[in-house]
Coordinates of C-alpha atoms and ligand atoms in Angstrom, one line a residue:
M30 CA -61.9 29.8 -21.0
S31 CA -58.7 30.6 -23.0
D32 CA -56.3 27.8 -24.1
L33 CA -53.8 28.9 -21.5
D34 CA -56.4 28.8 -18.7
K35 CA -57.4 25.3 -19.8
I36 CA -53.7 24.1 -19.7
S37 CA -53.3 25.7 -16.3
S38 CA -56.3 23.9 -14.8
V39 CA -55.3 20.5 -16.3
F40 CA -51.9 21.0 -14.7
N41 CA -53.4 22.0 -11.4
A42 CA -55.6 18.9 -11.4
K43 CA -52.6 16.6 -12.1
I44 CA -49.9 18.1 -9.8
D45 CA -51.8 17.1 -6.7
S46 CA -51.6 13.4 -7.5
V47 CA -47.8 13.5 -8.1
K48 CA -46.2 11.3 -5.5
T49 CA -42.9 10.1 -6.9
K50 CA -39.9 11.3 -8.9
D51 CA -41.3 9.3 -11.9
D52 CA -44.7 11.0 -11.7
L53 CA -42.9 14.3 -11.6
Q54 CA -40.8 13.4 -14.7
N55 CA -44.0 12.4 -16.5
I56 CA -45.8 15.6 -15.8
K57 CA -42.7 17.6 -16.8
T58 CA -42.6 15.9 -20.1
E59 CA -46.4 16.3 -20.6
F60 CA -46.1 20.1 -20.3
F61 CA -42.5 21.0 -21.1
G62 CA -41.2 18.1 -23.2
K63 CA -40.5 18.4 -26.9
N64 CA -44.3 18.1 -27.7
G65 CA -45.4 19.4 -24.3
Q66 CA -48.5 21.5 -24.0
I67 CA -46.6 24.7 -23.0
T68 CA -43.9 24.0 -25.6
L69 CA -46.5 23.8 -28.4
Q70 CA -48.0 27.1 -27.3
F71 CA -44.6 28.8 -27.7
K72 CA -44.4 27.4 -31.2
T73 CA -47.6 29.3 -32.1
L74 CA -46.1 32.7 -31.3
G75 CA -44.4 33.1 -34.7
S76 CA -47.8 33.1 -36.6
L77 CA -49.5 35.8 -34.5
D78 CA -49.6 39.4 -35.4
P79 CA -47.4 41.7 -33.3
E80 CA -50.0 43.1 -30.9
K81 CA -51.6 39.8 -30.1
R82 CA -48.1 38.2 -29.9
K83 CA -47.0 40.6 -27.2
K84 CA -50.0 39.9 -25.0
F85 CA -50.0 36.2 -25.6
A86 CA -46.2 35.9 -24.9
Y87 CA -46.7 37.8 -21.6
N88 CA -49.5 35.5 -20.4
L89 CA -47.6 32.4 -21.7
N90 CA -44.5 33.3 -19.7
K91 CA -46.4 34.0 -16.6
I92 CA -48.0 30.5 -16.8
K93 CA -44.7 29.0 -17.5
E94 CA -43.2 30.6 -14.4
D95 CA -46.1 29.5 -12.3
L96 CA -46.0 25.9 -13.5
T97 CA -42.2 25.7 -13.1
S98 CA -42.3 27.0 -9.6
Q99 CA -45.0 24.4 -8.7
L100 CA -42.8 21.7 -10.2
E101 CA -39.8 22.8 -8.1
Q102 CA -42.0 22.9 -5.0
K103 CA -43.2 19.4 -5.7
N104 CA -39.6 18.2 -6.1
I105 CA -38.6 19.6 -2.7
E106 CA -41.7 17.9 -1.1
I107 CA -40.8 14.5 -2.7
E108 CA -37.1 14.7 -1.6
T109 CA -38.0 15.6 1.9
S110 CA -40.5 12.8 2.3
E111 CA -38.0 10.4 0.8
I112 CA -35.4 11.4 3.4
N113 CA -37.9 11.1 6.2
E114 CA -38.9 7.7 5.0
K115 CA -35.2 6.6 5.0
L116 CA -34.5 8.0 8.4
K117 CA -37.6 6.1 9.8
N118 CA -36.4 2.8 8.3
E119 CA -32.7 3.2 9.3
K120 CA -33.3 4.0 12.9
V121 CA -30.8 2.3 15.2
D122 CA -32.1 0.6 18.2
V123 CA -29.5 1.5 20.8
T124 CA -31.1 -0.8 23.4
L125 CA -30.0 -4.0 21.4
P126 CA -27.2 -6.0 23.0
F127 CA -23.7 -5.4 21.4
R128 CA -21.7 -7.9 19.5
P129 CA -18.3 -9.0 21.0
Y130 CA -15.6 -6.5 19.9
R131 CA -12.4 -7.9 18.5
Q132 CA -9.4 -5.7 18.3
G133 CA -7.1 -6.0 15.3
K134 CA -3.4 -6.9 15.8
I135 CA -0.2 -5.8 14.0
H136 CA 1.4 -8.8 12.2
P137 CA 4.8 -9.8 13.6
V138 CA 6.4 -9.1 10.2
S139 CA 5.0 -5.5 10.2
Q140 CA 6.1 -5.1 13.8
V141 CA 9.6 -6.2 13.0
I142 CA 9.8 -3.9 10.0
D143 CA 8.9 -1.0 12.2
E144 CA 11.4 -2.1 14.8
I145 CA 14.2 -2.4 12.2
S146 CA 13.3 1.0 10.7
S147 CA 13.5 2.6 14.1
I148 CA 16.9 1.1 14.9
F149 CA 18.4 2.2 11.6
S150 CA 16.9 5.6 11.6
E151 CA 18.8 6.2 14.8
I152 CA 22.1 6.0 12.9
G153 CA 21.0 8.1 9.9
F154 CA 19.5 5.6 7.5
S155 CA 16.3 6.5 5.7
V156 CA 13.7 4.1 4.3
A157 CA 13.5 3.5 0.5
E158 CA 11.0 1.4 -1.5
G159 CA 10.7 -0.2 -4.9
P160 CA 8.1 -2.2 -6.8
D161 CA 7.6 -5.9 -6.5
V162 CA 7.5 -6.3 -10.3
E163 CA 11.0 -5.5 -11.5
T164 CA 13.0 -5.5 -14.7
E165 CA 15.4 -8.3 -15.3
Y166 CA 18.0 -5.5 -15.7
N167 CA 17.6 -4.0 -12.2
N168 CA 17.2 -7.4 -10.5
F169 CA 20.2 -9.0 -12.1
T170 CA 22.2 -7.3 -14.8
A171 CA 22.9 -3.9 -13.1
L172 CA 23.8 -5.8 -10.0
N173 CA 26.7 -7.4 -11.9
T174 CA 25.0 -10.7 -12.5
P175 CA 25.7 -11.5 -16.2
E176 CA 23.3 -13.5 -18.4
D177 CA 24.9 -16.9 -17.8
H178 CA 25.6 -16.4 -14.1
P179 CA 24.6 -19.3 -11.8
A180 CA 23.0 -16.9 -9.3
R181 CA 20.1 -16.4 -11.8
D182 CA 19.2 -20.1 -11.4
M183 CA 19.9 -20.1 -7.7
H184 CA 17.2 -17.5 -7.2
D185 CA 14.4 -19.7 -8.7
T186 CA 12.9 -16.6 -10.4
F187 CA 9.2 -16.1 -11.2
Y188 CA 9.4 -14.6 -14.7
L189 CA 6.3 -12.7 -15.8
E190 CA 7.0 -12.8 -19.6
E191 CA 8.3 -15.3 -22.1
N192 CA 11.2 -13.1 -23.0
K193 CA 12.2 -12.8 -19.3
K194 CA 12.3 -9.0 -19.2
L195 CA 9.9 -8.6 -16.3
L196 CA 9.9 -10.7 -13.1
L197 CA 8.9 -10.7 -9.4
R198 CA 12.0 -9.3 -7.7
T199 CA 14.0 -12.2 -6.1
H200 CA 15.6 -9.8 -3.6
T201 CA 15.4 -6.2 -2.4
S202 CA 18.8 -5.4 -4.0
P203 CA 17.3 -3.8 -7.2
V204 CA 16.2 -0.9 -5.0
Q205 CA 20.0 -0.1 -4.6
I206 CA 20.0 0.4 -8.4
R207 CA 16.8 2.5 -8.4
T208 CA 18.0 4.7 -5.6
M209 CA 21.5 5.3 -7.1
I210 CA 20.1 6.1 -10.6
S211 CA 17.5 8.6 -9.3
S212 CA 19.7 10.6 -6.9
K213 CA 23.3 11.7 -6.2
P214 CA 25.6 10.1 -3.6
P215 CA 26.0 9.8 -0.6
Y216 CA 23.4 7.1 0.0
K217 CA 22.3 5.7 3.3
I218 CA 19.2 3.7 3.0
I219 CA 17.4 0.6 4.2
V220 CA 14.7 -1.1 2.0
P221 CA 12.2 -3.4 3.7
G222 CA 9.9 -5.3 1.2
R223 CA 8.4 -8.3 -0.3
T224 CA 10.5 -10.7 -2.4
Y225 CA 9.6 -13.8 -4.4
R226 CA 11.2 -17.2 -5.2
C227 CA 9.7 -20.4 -6.5
D228 CA 10.3 -22.3 -3.3
S229 CA 8.1 -23.6 -0.5
D230 CA 8.6 -25.7 2.7
Q231 CA 8.7 -25.3 6.4
T232 CA 11.5 -22.6 6.2
H233 CA 10.8 -21.2 2.7
A234 CA 7.7 -19.4 1.3
P235 CA 7.3 -18.3 -2.3
M236 CA 6.8 -14.7 -1.0
F237 CA 9.0 -13.6 1.9
H238 CA 10.4 -10.4 3.2
Q239 CA 13.9 -8.9 3.0
L240 CA 15.7 -5.9 4.3
E241 CA 18.3 -4.3 2.1
G242 CA 20.9 -1.9 3.4
L243 CA 23.2 0.4 1.4
H244 CA 25.7 3.0 2.6
I245 CA 27.8 4.7 0.0
D246 CA 30.0 7.7 0.9
K247 CA 33.6 8.8 0.8
G248 CA 35.9 6.6 2.8
I249 CA 33.4 3.9 3.9
T250 CA 35.1 0.6 4.9
M251 CA 34.4 -2.9 6.0
G252 CA 34.9 -1.6 9.5
H253 CA 31.9 0.6 9.2
L254 CA 29.9 -2.4 7.9
K255 CA 30.9 -4.5 11.0
G256 CA 30.1 -1.7 13.4
C257 CA 26.7 -1.0 11.8
L258 CA 25.6 -4.7 11.9
D259 CA 26.9 -5.2 15.4
Y260 CA 24.9 -2.2 16.6
F261 CA 21.8 -3.5 14.7
I262 CA 21.9 -7.1 16.0
K263 CA 22.3 -5.9 19.6
E264 CA 19.5 -3.4 19.4
F265 CA 17.2 -5.8 17.6
F266 CA 17.6 -8.7 20.0
E267 CA 17.7 -6.3 22.9
V268 CA 20.9 -7.8 24.4
K269 CA 24.2 -6.2 25.5
N270 CA 26.6 -8.5 23.7
V271 CA 26.3 -10.7 20.6
K272 CA 28.9 -13.0 19.2
M273 CA 29.2 -12.4 15.5
R274 CA 31.1 -14.2 12.8
F275 CA 31.9 -13.0 9.3
R276 CA 32.3 -15.9 6.9
P277 CA 33.8 -15.3 3.4
S278 CA 31.1 -15.8 0.8
H279 CA 30.2 -14.8 -2.7
F280 CA 27.6 -12.4 -4.2
P281 CA 28.0 -10.9 -7.6
F282 CA 27.2 -7.4 -6.4
T283 CA 29.7 -7.3 -3.5
E284 CA 33.5 -7.7 -3.3
P285 CA 34.6 -8.9 -0.8
S286 CA 31.4 -10.7 0.3
A287 CA 30.5 -12.2 3.6
E288 CA 27.8 -14.1 5.4
V289 CA 27.2 -13.2 9.0
D290 CA 26.4 -15.7 11.8
I291 CA 25.4 -14.9 15.3
G292 CA 26.0 -17.1 18.4
Y293 CA 23.2 -18.8 20.2
K294 CA 22.4 -21.5 22.7
I295 CA 19.4 -23.5 23.6
E296 CA 18.1 -23.0 27.2
K297 CA 15.1 -24.9 28.5
G298 CA 14.1 -25.6 25.0
K299 CA 14.3 -22.0 23.9
I300 CA 16.8 -20.2 21.6
V301 CA 18.9 -17.6 23.5
I302 CA 20.6 -15.2 21.1
G303 CA 24.1 -13.7 21.7
D304 CA 26.1 -16.3 23.5
G305 CA 26.8 -20.0 23.2
D306 CA 28.6 -22.4 20.9
K307 CA 26.1 -22.7 18.1
W308 CA 25.9 -20.4 15.0
L309 CA 22.9 -19.1 13.1
E310 CA 23.3 -17.5 9.6
V311 CA 21.3 -14.2 9.6
L312 CA 22.5 -12.1 6.6
G313 CA 24.6 -11.6 3.6
C314 CA 26.8 -8.5 3.0
G315 CA 29.9 -7.0 1.5
M316 CA 31.5 -4.0 -0.1
V317 CA 29.5 -2.8 -3.2
H318 CA 31.2 -4.1 -6.3
P319 CA 32.8 -1.3 -8.4
N320 CA 30.9 -2.7 -11.5
V321 CA 27.6 -2.0 -9.7
L322 CA 28.7 1.6 -9.0
R323 CA 29.8 2.1 -12.6
N324 CA 26.4 0.8 -13.9
V325 CA 24.7 3.7 -12.0
R326 CA 27.3 6.3 -12.9
V327 CA 28.8 6.7 -9.4
D328 CA 32.4 7.8 -9.4
T329 CA 34.3 4.8 -7.9
K330 CA 37.4 6.9 -7.3
K331 CA 35.4 9.1 -4.9
Y332 CA 32.8 6.8 -3.5
Q333 CA 32.6 3.4 -2.0
G334 CA 30.5 1.6 0.6
F335 CA 28.7 -1.5 1.9
A336 CA 25.5 -3.3 1.4
F337 CA 23.7 -6.0 3.2
G338 CA 20.6 -8.2 2.9
I339 CA 18.6 -9.6 5.8
G340 CA 15.8 -12.1 5.8
I341 CA 13.1 -10.4 7.9
D342 CA 10.8 -13.4 8.5
R343 CA 13.7 -15.3 9.9
L344 CA 14.5 -12.5 12.3
A345 CA 10.9 -12.3 13.4
M346 CA 10.7 -16.1 14.0
L347 CA 13.9 -16.0 16.1
K348 CA 12.9 -13.0 18.2
Y349 CA 9.3 -14.0 18.9
G350 CA 9.8 -17.8 19.1
I351 CA 7.7 -18.7 16.0
N352 CA 8.5 -22.1 14.5
D353 CA 6.7 -22.4 11.2
L354 CA 7.2 -19.7 8.6
R355 CA 4.0 -20.7 6.8
A356 CA 1.9 -19.5 9.7
F357 CA 2.9 -16.0 8.8
F358 CA 0.9 -16.1 5.6
E359 CA -2.2 -18.1 6.7
A360 CA -4.1 -15.2 8.1
D361 CA -5.4 -17.3 11.0
Y362 CA -7.1 -14.9 13.5
R363 CA -6.2 -17.1 16.5
W364 CA -2.5 -17.2 15.6
L365 CA -2.5 -13.4 15.0
S366 CA -4.2 -12.6 18.3
H367 CA -1.5 -14.7 20.0
F368 CA 1.6 -13.5 18.1
G369 CA 0.4 -10.0 17.0
F370 CA 1.0 -6.6 18.5
D371 CA -1.1 -3.8 19.9
P372 CA -1.7 -1.3 17.1
L373 CA -1.1 1.7 19.5
D374 CA 2.2 0.3 20.7
V375 CA 4.5 1.7 18.0
P376 CA 8.1 0.5 18.5
T377 CA 10.7 3.2 19.1
N378 CA 14.2 3.1 20.4
Y379 CA 13.3 5.4 23.3
R380 CA 10.2 3.7 24.6
G381 CA 11.4 0.2 23.8
L382 CA 11.0 -2.0 20.8
S383 CA 9.0 -5.0 21.8
K384 CA 7.9 -4.4 25.4
Ligands
DAH21 N1 20.4 -10.1 -2.3 C1 21.0 -11.2 -1.5 C2 20.1 -12.4 -1.5 O1 18.9 -12.2 -1.6 C3 21.3 -10.8 -0.1 C4 22.4 -9.8 -0.1 C5 23.7 -10.2 0.1 C6 22.2 -8.5 -0.2 C7 24.8 -9.4 0.1 C8 23.2 -7.5 -0.2 C9 24.5 -8.0 0.0 O2 23.1 -6.2 -0.4 O3 25.6 -7.1 0.0 O4 20.5 -13.5 -1.4

């Protein structure tokens, strides 16, 4: 028996007992590894005289092909039996009783953001976004709030660095700056998003939601601002008339500035929006300060406009009769199944916002 025949018969005896991938790897190494039996035979080729070498190389290659194809075949067998084993173990018993199925709900804050976006998109606003982590420059300086301005303290800012260059945005107003820096006027955007202040009680949470509005174009006036907010409040609360009051106020980024109150009354223990002799503050607004426009290189001789900022959580509480702001952020499934909304019931102006 030649050396090659011996190798071949040893291999044939061993391949039958190969059952796993590890066995397969071992036999591969034994014959084709660095010091494998076949590898070593190839190394002898150089020392043979040409005639012998030709014949031996021919036989050696034939054996090599034969063994390799047996190894491949074995690999397929092992993989197939592994899959079959897996399928057998993972079989699902469809006769078992089912678990109760709970449907997810849309959080009232998400619902209200969708409602607001739908209302404003009807009159040509698009939705813009910005990051929660802001620069001190976008959050304050570019918005005409100088270093020593008291508004910086009023906001109870969460600073992220010792040198106060990065912070969690205290309002959505910095997205005004981002939008105006990155594109050319006119601008007509709303910005819903998360905002942060170091503050927490029944009506304040350290993370809350705001909606910013910005409309800059040629010839925009306070009249447009009033018309826009009047339209929004009526659509949002789904009432025909709403009493609105503009109170002079101060924000560094607007001039003149106002806070807006809406009329309400209490009927059978419930808040009724629109009418009555009580007032609720719902938003801040004003004409964008020329300094803000200059900071973002908008030509103040050509362009002007208004901005506003609304507390979204507050609006959601008012519209859906929710008393405690903190419940919004507790992720209590029972609360959500009561106050949440059907995921397939997307609010639109045509089909109705909340019904
Ligand atoms: N950024 C203000 C705040 O958080 C709200 C606000 C007021 C936004 C007036 C505006 C505005 O755009 O014009 O208190």
